[in-house]
Coordinates of C-alpha atoms in Angstrom, one line a residue:
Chain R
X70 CA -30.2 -19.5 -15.7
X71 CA -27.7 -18.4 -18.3
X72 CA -23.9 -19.1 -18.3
X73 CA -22.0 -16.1 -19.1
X74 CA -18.6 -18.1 -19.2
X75 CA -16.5 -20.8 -17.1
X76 CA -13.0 -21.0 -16.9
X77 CA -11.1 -24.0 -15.9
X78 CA -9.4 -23.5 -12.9
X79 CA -7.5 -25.7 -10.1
X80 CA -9.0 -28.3 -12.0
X81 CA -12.2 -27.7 -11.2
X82 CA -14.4 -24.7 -12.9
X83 CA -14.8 -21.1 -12.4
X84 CA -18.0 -20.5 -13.7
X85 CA -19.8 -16.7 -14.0
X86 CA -24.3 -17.5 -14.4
X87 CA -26.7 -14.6 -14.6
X88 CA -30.5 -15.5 -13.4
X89 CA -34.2 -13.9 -13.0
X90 CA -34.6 -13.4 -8.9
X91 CA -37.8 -13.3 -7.4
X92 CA -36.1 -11.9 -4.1
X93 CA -35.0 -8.7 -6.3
X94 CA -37.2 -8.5 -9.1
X95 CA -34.4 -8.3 -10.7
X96 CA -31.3 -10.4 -12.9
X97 CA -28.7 -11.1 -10.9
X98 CA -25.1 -12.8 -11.8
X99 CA -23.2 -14.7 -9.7
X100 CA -19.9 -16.9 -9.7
X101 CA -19.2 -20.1 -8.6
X102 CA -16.4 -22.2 -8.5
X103 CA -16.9 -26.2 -8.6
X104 CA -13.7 -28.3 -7.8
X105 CA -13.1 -31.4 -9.8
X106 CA -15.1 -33.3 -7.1
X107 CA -18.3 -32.0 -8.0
X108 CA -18.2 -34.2 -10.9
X109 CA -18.2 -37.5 -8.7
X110 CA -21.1 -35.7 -6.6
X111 CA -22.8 -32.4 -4.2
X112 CA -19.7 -31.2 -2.7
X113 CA -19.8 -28.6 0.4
X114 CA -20.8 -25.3 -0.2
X115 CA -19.1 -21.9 1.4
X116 CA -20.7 -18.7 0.2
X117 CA -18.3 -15.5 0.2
X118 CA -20.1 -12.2 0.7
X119 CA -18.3 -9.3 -1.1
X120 CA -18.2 -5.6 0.3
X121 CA -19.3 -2.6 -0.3
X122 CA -18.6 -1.2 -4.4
X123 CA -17.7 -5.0 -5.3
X124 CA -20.0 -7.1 -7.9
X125 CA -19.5 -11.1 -8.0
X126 CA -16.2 -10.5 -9.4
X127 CA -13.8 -8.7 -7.1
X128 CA -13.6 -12.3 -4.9
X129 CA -13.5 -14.3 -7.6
X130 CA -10.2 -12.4 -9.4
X131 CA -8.6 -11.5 -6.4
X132 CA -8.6 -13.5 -3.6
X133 CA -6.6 -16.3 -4.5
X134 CA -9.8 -18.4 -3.0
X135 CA -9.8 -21.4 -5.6
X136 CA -6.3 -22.1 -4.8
X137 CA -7.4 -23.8 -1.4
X138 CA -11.1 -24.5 -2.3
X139 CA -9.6 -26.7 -4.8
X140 CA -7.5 -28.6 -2.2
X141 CA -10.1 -28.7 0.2
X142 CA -12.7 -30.0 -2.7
X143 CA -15.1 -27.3 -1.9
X144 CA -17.4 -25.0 -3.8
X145 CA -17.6 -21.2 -3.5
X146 CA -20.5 -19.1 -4.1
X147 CA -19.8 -15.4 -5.2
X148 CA -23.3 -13.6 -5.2
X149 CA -23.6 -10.1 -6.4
X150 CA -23.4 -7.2 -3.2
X151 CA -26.9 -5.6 -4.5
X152 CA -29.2 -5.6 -7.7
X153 CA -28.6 -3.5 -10.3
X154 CA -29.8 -2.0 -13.7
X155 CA -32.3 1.0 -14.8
X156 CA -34.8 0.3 -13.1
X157 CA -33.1 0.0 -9.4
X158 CA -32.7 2.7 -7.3
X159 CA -29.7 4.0 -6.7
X160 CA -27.5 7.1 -4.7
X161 CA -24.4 9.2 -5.9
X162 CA -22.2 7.9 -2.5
X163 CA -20.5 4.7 -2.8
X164 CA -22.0 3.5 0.3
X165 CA -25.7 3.1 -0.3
X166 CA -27.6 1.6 -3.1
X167 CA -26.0 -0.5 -5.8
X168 CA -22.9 -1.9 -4.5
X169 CA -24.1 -1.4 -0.8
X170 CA -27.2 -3.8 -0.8
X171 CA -26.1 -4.6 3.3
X172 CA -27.7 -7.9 3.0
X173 CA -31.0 -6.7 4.8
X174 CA -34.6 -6.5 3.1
X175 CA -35.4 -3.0 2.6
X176 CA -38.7 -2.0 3.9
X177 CA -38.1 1.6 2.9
X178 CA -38.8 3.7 -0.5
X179 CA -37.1 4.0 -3.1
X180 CA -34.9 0.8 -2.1
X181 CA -38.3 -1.2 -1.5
X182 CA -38.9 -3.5 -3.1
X183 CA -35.8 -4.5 -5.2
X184 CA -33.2 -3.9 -1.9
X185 CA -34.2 -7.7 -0.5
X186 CA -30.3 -9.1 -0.3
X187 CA -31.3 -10.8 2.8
X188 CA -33.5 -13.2 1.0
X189 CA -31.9 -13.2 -2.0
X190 CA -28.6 -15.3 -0.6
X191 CA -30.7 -17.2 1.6
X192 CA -33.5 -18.1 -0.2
X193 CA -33.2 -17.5 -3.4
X194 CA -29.8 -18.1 -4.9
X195 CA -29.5 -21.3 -2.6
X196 CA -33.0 -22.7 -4.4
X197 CA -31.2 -21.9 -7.9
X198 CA -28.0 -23.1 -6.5
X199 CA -28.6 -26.7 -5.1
X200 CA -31.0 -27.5 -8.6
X201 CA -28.4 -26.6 -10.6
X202 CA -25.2 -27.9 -9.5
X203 CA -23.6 -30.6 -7.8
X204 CA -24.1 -29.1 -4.3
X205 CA -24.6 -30.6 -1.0
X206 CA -27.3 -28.4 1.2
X207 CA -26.0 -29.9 4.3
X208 CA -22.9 -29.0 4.2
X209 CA -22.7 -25.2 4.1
X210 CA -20.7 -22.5 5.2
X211 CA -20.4 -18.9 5.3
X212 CA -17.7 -16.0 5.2
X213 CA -17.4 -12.5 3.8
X214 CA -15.0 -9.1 4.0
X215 CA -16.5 -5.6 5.1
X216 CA -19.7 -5.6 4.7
X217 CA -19.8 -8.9 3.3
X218 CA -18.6 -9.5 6.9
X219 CA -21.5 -8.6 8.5
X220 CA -23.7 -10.3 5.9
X221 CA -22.1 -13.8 6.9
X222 CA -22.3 -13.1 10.7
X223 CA -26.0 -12.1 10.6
X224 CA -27.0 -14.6 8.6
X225 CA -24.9 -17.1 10.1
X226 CA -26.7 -16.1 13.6
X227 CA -30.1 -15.8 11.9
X228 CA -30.0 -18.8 10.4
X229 CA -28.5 -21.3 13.2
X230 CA -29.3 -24.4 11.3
X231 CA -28.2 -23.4 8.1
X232 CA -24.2 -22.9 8.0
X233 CA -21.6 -24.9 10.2
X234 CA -19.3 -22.5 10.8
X235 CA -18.7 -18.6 10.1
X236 CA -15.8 -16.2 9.1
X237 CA -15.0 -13.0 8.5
X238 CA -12.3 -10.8 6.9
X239 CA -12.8 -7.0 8.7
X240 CA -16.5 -7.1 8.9
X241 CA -19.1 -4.2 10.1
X242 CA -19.3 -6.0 13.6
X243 CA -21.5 -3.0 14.8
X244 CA -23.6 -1.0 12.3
X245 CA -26.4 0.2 14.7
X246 CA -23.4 1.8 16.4
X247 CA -21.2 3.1 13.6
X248 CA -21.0 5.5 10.7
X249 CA -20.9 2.2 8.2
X250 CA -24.2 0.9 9.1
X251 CA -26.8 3.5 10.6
X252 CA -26.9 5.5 7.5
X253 CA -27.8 1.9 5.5
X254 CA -30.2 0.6 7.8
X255 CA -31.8 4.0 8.3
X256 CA -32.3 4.3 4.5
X257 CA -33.3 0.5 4.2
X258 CA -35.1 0.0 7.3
X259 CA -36.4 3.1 8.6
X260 CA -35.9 5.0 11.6
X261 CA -37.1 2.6 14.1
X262 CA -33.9 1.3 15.1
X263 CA -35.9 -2.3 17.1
X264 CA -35.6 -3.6 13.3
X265 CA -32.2 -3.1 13.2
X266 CA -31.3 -5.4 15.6
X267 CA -31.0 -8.4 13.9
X268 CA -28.4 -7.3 11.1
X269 CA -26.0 -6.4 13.9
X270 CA -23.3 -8.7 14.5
X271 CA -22.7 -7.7 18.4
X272 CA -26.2 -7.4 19.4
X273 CA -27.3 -10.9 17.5
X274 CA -24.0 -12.3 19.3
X275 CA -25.1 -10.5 22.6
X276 CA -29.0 -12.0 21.8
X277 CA -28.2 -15.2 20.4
X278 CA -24.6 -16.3 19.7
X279 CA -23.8 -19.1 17.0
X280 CA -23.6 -22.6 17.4
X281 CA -20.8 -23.6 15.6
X282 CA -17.1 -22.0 15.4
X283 CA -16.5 -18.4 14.4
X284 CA -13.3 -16.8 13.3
X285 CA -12.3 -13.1 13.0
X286 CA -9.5 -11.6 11.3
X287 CA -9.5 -7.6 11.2
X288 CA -5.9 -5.7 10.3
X289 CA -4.7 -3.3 12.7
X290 CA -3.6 -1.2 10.1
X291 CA -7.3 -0.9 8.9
X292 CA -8.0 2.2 7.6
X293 CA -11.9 1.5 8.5
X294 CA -11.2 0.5 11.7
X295 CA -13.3 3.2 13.6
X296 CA -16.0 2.3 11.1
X297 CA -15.5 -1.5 12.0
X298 CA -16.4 -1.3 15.4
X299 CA -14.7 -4.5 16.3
X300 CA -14.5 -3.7 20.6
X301 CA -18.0 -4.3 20.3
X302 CA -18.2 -7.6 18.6
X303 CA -15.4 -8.8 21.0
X304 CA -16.9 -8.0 23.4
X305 CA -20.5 -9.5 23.1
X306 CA -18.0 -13.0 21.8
X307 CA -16.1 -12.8 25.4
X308 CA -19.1 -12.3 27.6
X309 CA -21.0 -14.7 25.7
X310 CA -18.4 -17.7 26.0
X311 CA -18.6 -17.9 22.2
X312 CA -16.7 -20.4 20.3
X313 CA -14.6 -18.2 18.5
X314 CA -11.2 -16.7 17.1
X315 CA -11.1 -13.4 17.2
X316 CA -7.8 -11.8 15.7
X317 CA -6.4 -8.7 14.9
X318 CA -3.5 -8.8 12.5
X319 CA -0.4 -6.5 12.8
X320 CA 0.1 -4.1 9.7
X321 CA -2.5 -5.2 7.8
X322 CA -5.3 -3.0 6.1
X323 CA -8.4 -3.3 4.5
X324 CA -7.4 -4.2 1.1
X325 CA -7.2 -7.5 -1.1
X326 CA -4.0 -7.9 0.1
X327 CA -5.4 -8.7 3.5
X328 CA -7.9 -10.7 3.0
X329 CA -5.6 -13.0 0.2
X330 CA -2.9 -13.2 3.0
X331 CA -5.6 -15.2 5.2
X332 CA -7.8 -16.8 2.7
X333 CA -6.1 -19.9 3.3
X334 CA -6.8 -19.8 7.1
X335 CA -10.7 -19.6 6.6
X336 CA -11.0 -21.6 3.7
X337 CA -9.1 -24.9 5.8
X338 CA -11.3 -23.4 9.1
X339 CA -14.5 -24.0 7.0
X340 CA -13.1 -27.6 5.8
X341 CA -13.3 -28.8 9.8
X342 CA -16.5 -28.0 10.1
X343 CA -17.4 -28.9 6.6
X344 CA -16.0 -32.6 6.3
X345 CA -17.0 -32.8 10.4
Chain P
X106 CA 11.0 7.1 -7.2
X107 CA 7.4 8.1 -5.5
X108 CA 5.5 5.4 -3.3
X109 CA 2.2 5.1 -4.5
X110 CA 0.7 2.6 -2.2
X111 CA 2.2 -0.2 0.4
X112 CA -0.4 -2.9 1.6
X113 CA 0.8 -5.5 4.2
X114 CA 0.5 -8.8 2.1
X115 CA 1.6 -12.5 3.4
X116 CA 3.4 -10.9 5.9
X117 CA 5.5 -8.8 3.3
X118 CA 5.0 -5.8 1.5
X119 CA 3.0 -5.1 -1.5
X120 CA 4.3 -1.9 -3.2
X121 CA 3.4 0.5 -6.1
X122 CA 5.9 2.5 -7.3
X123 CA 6.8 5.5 -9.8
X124 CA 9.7 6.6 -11.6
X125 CA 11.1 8.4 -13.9
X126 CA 12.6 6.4 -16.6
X127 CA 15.4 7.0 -19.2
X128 CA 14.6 4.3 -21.2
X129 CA 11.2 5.5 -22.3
X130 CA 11.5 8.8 -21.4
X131 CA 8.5 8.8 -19.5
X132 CA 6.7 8.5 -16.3
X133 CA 6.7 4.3 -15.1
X134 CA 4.8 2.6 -12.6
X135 CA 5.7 -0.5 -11.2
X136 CA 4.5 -3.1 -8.5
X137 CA 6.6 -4.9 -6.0
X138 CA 6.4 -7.5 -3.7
X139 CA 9.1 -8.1 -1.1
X140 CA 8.5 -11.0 1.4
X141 CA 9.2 -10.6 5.1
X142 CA 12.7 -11.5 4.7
X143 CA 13.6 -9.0 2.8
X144 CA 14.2 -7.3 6.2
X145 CA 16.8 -9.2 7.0
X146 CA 18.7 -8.5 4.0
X147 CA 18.7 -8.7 0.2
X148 CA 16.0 -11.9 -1.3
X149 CA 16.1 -13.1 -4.8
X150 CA 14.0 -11.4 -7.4
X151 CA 11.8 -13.7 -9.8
X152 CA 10.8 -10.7 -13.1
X153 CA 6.5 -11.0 -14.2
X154 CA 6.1 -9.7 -17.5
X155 CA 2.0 -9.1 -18.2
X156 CA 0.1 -9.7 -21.7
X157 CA -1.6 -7.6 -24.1
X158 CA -3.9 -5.1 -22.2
X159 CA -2.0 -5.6 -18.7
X160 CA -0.9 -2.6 -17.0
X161 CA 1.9 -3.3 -14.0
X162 CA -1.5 -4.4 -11.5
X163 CA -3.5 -7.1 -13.2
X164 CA -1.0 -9.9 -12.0
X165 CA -0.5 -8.3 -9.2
X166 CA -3.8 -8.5 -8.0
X167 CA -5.0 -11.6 -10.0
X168 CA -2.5 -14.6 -9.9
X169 CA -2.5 -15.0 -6.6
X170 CA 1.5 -15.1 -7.2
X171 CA 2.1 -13.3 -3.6
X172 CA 1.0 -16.3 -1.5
X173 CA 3.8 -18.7 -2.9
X174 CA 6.1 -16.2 -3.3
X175 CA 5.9 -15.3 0.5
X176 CA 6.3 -19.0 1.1
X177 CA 9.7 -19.3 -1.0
X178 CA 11.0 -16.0 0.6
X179 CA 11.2 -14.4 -3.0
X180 CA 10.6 -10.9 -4.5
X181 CA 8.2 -10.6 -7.3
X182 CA 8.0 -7.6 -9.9
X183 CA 5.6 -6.2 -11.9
X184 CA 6.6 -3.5 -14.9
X185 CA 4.0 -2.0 -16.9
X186 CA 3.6 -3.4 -20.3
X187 CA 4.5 -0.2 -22.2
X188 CA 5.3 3.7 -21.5
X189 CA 1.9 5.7 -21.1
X190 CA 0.7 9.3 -21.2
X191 CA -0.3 12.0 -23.4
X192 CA 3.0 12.2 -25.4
X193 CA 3.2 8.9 -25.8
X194 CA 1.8 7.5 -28.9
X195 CA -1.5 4.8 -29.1
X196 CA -3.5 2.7 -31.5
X197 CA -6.7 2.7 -31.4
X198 CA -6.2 -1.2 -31.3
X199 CA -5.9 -3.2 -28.4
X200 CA -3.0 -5.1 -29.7
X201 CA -0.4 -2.5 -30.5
X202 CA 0.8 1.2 -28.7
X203 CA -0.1 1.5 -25.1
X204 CA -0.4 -1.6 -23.0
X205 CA 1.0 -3.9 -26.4
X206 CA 5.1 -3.0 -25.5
X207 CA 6.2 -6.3 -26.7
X208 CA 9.3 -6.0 -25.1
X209 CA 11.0 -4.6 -27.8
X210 CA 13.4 -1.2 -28.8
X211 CA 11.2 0.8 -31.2
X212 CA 13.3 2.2 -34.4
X213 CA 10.4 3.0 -36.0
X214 CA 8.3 6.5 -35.7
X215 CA 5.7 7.4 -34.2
X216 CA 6.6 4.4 -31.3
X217 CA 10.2 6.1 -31.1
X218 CA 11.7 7.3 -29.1
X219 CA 9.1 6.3 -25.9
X220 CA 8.7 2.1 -27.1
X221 CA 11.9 0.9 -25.2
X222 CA 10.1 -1.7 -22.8
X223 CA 13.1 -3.8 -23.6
X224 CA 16.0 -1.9 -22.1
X225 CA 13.2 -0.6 -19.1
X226 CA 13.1 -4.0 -17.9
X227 CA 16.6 -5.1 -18.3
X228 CA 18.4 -2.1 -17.8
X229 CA 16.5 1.2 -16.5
X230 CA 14.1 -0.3 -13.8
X231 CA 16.7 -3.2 -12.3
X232 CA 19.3 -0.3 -11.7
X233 CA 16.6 1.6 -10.1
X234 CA 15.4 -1.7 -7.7
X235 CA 19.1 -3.1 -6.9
X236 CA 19.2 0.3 -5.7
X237 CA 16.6 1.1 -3.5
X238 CA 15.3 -2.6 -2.2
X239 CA 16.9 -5.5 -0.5
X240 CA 17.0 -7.2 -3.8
X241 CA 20.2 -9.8 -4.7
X242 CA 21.4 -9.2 -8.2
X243 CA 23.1 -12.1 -8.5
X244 CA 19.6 -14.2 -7.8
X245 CA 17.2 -13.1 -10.8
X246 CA 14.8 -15.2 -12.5
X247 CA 11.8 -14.2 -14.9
X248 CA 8.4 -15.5 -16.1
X249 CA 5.6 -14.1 -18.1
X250 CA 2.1 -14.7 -19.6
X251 CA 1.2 -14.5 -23.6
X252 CA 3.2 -11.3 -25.0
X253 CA 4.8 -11.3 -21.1
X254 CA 5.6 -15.2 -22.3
X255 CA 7.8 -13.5 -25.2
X256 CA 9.3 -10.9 -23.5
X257 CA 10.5 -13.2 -20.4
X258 CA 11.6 -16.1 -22.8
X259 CA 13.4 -13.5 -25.0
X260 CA 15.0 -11.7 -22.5
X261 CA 16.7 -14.8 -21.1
X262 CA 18.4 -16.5 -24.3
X263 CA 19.5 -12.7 -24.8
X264 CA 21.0 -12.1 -21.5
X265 CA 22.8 -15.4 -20.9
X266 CA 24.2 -14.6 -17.6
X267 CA 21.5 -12.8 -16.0
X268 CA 18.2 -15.2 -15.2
X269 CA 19.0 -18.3 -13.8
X270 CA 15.0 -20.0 -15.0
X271 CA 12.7 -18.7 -17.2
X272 CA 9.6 -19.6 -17.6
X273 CA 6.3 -19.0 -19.6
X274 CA 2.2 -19.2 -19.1
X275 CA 0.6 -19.0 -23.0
X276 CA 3.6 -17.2 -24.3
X277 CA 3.8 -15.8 -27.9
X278 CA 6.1 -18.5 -28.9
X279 CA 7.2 -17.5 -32.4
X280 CA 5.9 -13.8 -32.6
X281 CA 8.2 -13.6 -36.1
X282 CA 5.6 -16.3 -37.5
X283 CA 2.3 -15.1 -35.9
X284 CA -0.7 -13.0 -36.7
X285 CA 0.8 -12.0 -32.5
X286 CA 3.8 -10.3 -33.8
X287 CA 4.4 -9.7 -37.4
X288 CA 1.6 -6.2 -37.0
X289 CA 4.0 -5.5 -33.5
X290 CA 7.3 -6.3 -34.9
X291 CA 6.8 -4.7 -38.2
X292 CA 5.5 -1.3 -36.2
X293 CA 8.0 -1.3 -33.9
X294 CA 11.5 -2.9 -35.6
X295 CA 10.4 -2.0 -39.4
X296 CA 10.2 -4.5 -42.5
X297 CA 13.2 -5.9 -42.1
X298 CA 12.8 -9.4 -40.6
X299 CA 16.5 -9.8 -39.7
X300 CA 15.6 -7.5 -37.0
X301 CA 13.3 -9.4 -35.6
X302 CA 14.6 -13.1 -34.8
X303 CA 16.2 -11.8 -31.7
X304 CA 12.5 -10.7 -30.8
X305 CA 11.2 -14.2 -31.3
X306 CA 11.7 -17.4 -28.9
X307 CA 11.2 -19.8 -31.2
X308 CA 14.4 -18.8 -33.5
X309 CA 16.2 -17.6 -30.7
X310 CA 15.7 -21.1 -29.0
X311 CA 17.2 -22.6 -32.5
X312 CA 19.9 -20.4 -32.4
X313 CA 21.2 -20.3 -28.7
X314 CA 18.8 -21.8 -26.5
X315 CA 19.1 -21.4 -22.4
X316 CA 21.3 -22.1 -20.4
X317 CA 19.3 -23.1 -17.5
X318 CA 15.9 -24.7 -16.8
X319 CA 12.6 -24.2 -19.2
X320 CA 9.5 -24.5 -17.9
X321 CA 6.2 -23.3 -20.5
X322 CA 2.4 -24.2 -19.7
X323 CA -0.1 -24.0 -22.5
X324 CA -4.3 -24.7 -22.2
X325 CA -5.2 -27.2 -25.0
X326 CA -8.5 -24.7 -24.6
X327 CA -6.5 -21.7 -25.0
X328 CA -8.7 -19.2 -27.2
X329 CA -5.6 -17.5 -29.0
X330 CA -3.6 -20.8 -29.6
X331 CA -3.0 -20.4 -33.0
X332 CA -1.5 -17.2 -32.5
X333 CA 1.2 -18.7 -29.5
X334 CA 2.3 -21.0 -32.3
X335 CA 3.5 -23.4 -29.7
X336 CA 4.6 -25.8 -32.0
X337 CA 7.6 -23.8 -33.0
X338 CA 8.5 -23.7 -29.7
X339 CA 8.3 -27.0 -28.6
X340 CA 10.3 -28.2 -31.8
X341 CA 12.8 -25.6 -31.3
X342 CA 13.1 -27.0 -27.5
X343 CA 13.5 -30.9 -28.9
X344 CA 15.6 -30.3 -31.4
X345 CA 18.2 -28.5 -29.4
X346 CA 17.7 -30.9 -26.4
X347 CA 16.9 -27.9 -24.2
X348 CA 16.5 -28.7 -20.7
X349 CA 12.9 -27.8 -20.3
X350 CA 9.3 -28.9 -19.4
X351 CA 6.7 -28.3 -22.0
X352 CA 3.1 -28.8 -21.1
X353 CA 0.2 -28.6 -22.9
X354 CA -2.6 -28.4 -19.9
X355 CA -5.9 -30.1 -20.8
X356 CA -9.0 -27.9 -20.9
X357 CA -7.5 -24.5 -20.1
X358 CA -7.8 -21.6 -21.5
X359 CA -5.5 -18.1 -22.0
X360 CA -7.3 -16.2 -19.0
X361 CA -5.7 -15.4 -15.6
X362 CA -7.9 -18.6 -14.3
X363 CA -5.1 -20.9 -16.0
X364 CA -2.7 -18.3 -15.1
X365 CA -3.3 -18.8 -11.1
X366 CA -4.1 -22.8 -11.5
X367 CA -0.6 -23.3 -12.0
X368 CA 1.2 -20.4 -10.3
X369 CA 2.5 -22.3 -7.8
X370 CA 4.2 -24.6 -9.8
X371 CA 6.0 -21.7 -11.7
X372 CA 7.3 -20.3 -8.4
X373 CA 8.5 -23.4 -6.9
X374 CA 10.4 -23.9 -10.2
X375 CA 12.0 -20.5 -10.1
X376 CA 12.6 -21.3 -6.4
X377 CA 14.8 -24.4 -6.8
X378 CA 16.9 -22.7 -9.3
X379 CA 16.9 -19.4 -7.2
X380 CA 18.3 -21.3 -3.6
X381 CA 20.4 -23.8 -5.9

């Protein structure tokens, strides 16, 4: 692992790592911000999942997220949205390849066999992660925007031991069923749509639910909206019983400014469960 | 005035704006953020001036400034830091032409006639906002990191009446003095120095200090330290028994990381002296 740089910040430490990853084959950079507390011992650790065309940074500059991680003495991981470099495939459209790794293991030339997002954030980075830092495996979290969205909600379902609660800014709640999602999982996972299934956020909420709380923001004003699905994931969360919040925000869109407004929301929703 | 984007933010509005201005003779784009009760009439107006490099969006998307100022009901704006465009002339450094404005009137070719970021963001672009927003004209305050630290301390020992705080993240403190400011000041005002000590908050501070509250934040870690000369400023401050708060801030550095960290405290300062 190599530092790139680390900024004080909040008191604690913004910090910016690259590292080889098996999962990719690939370097991969990351960010992560410790609060002060780390230095006294593992702290909780919520991972944020970026969207599609972000890198580890876009989070990490603009969502105003150490503010309340500080308070709340929590760390927040920042992994990258896909690899990258020459030797990674890529497409022209902004919405598949780098950028647009859609946190699934891609099974499918050319994305096979550097497109493994999937195990990258929850295999890899975390074995990197809780060796290297003050960082307490127990107590983890999980939370993204867009795409980064869906990533948190299908791992979070996939993975029911693993995180204590889940959140999401606008997420893909449906890709099996929507523009933002078939063409991915096509391209990753083939045509054969019984592997899609389990990175869909309304059919693993359907299948499985999560045991833990779940909360939902989406804007009305999204300008993604039809690509978000979100009837569907409501849905699957009403007829399951799931404990959950699901809210849609008047006026808001799809940007930043969003997902800043309510950062403070999911960051002190993750502390309950965290310091539970 | 052209509306280049509106985003829903904390329950205000975050706008992007164009213009045409007199002042530089060009084409200016602007960001503002009006809380929610700016609906219900005219909310006080707290000035960011950007650094070196800034154009009107990097605090506007990196300080996470729009969460506290939603909280204090107050407007924040974001000017570029110089006039930009074709006819507009550049150096090929970072550190002077476009994006390094310095908040001065250029008398000195090629940087007149289009360098007059000082009457643009006391003169051109308040007429413009008392005019179209539900801004109060009577309630102004300003702040600013590193070169936006000059041009907000400046700007309020020069216009006595006008800001009721100022304050300052890295500022260049005594630009007159500085590697940060002798190349500018020379470019843009000429040899003669006597030019200049308006241009400089140091001497400015020894001549006429402010006649409200001071508040400046400086990372001991700060990479460009030696060219804020913060010295001069904090002996200027003590000498003239200047109500202020000077703070040197262990362990940051000059990056927006510091910037944010402290944010808060900025616009709760500009707050109390905005509702006083």
């Amino acid at each position: 692992m190599q530092t790139l740089s680390e900024n004080k910040c909040f008191d604690g430490v913004q910090g910016v790592y690259t590292h080889q990853s098996k999962a990719t084959g690939t370097d991969m950079t990351f960010g992560l911000f410790l609060p002060a507390e780390a230095q006294d011992g593992p702290v909780p650790v919520l991972w944020y999942l970026s969207g599609l065309t972000c890198t580890h940074e876009n989070a990490m500059v603009k969502a105003g997220a150490q503010s309340w991680a500080a308070e709340q003495g929590i760390a927040l991981v920042f992994p990258d949205t896909s690899p990258r470099g020459e030797g990674v495939a890529d497409d022209p459209e902004y919405d598949l390849g780098q950028g647009a790794g859609f946190y699934v293991n891609a099974t499918q030339k050319p994305w096979a066999p550097h497109y493994n997002m999937y195990d990258y954030v929850t295999r890899d980075l975390p074995g990197l992660l809780f060796n290297e830092f003050a960082l307490d495996p127990e107590r983890q979290s999980i939370f993204g925007h867009s795409m980064g969205g869906h990533g948190a909600l299908t791992m979070a379902m996939n993975l029911p031991e693993r995180y204590r609660s889940v959140s999401a800014f606008a997420p893909l709640c449906n890709p099996a069923g929507a523009v933002w999602g078939r063409k991915q999982l096509t391209a990753y996972l083939g045509d054969d749509e019984s592997k899609w299934s389990q990175h869909d956020a309304s059919l693993l909420m359907a299948q499985k639910g999560f045991d833990g709380p779940v909360l939902i923001d989406i804007g009305t004003d999204d300008q993604f909206i039809e690509f978000l699905a979100p009837e569907a994931l409501a849905t699957a969360i009403a007829q399951r019983r799931q404990q959950a919040t699901f809210r849609m925000q008047p006026g808001y869109d799809h940007s930043y400014f969003f997902v800043s407004s309510f950062m403070e929301d999911h960051i002190n929703f993750h502390a309950q469960a965290l310091y539970a």
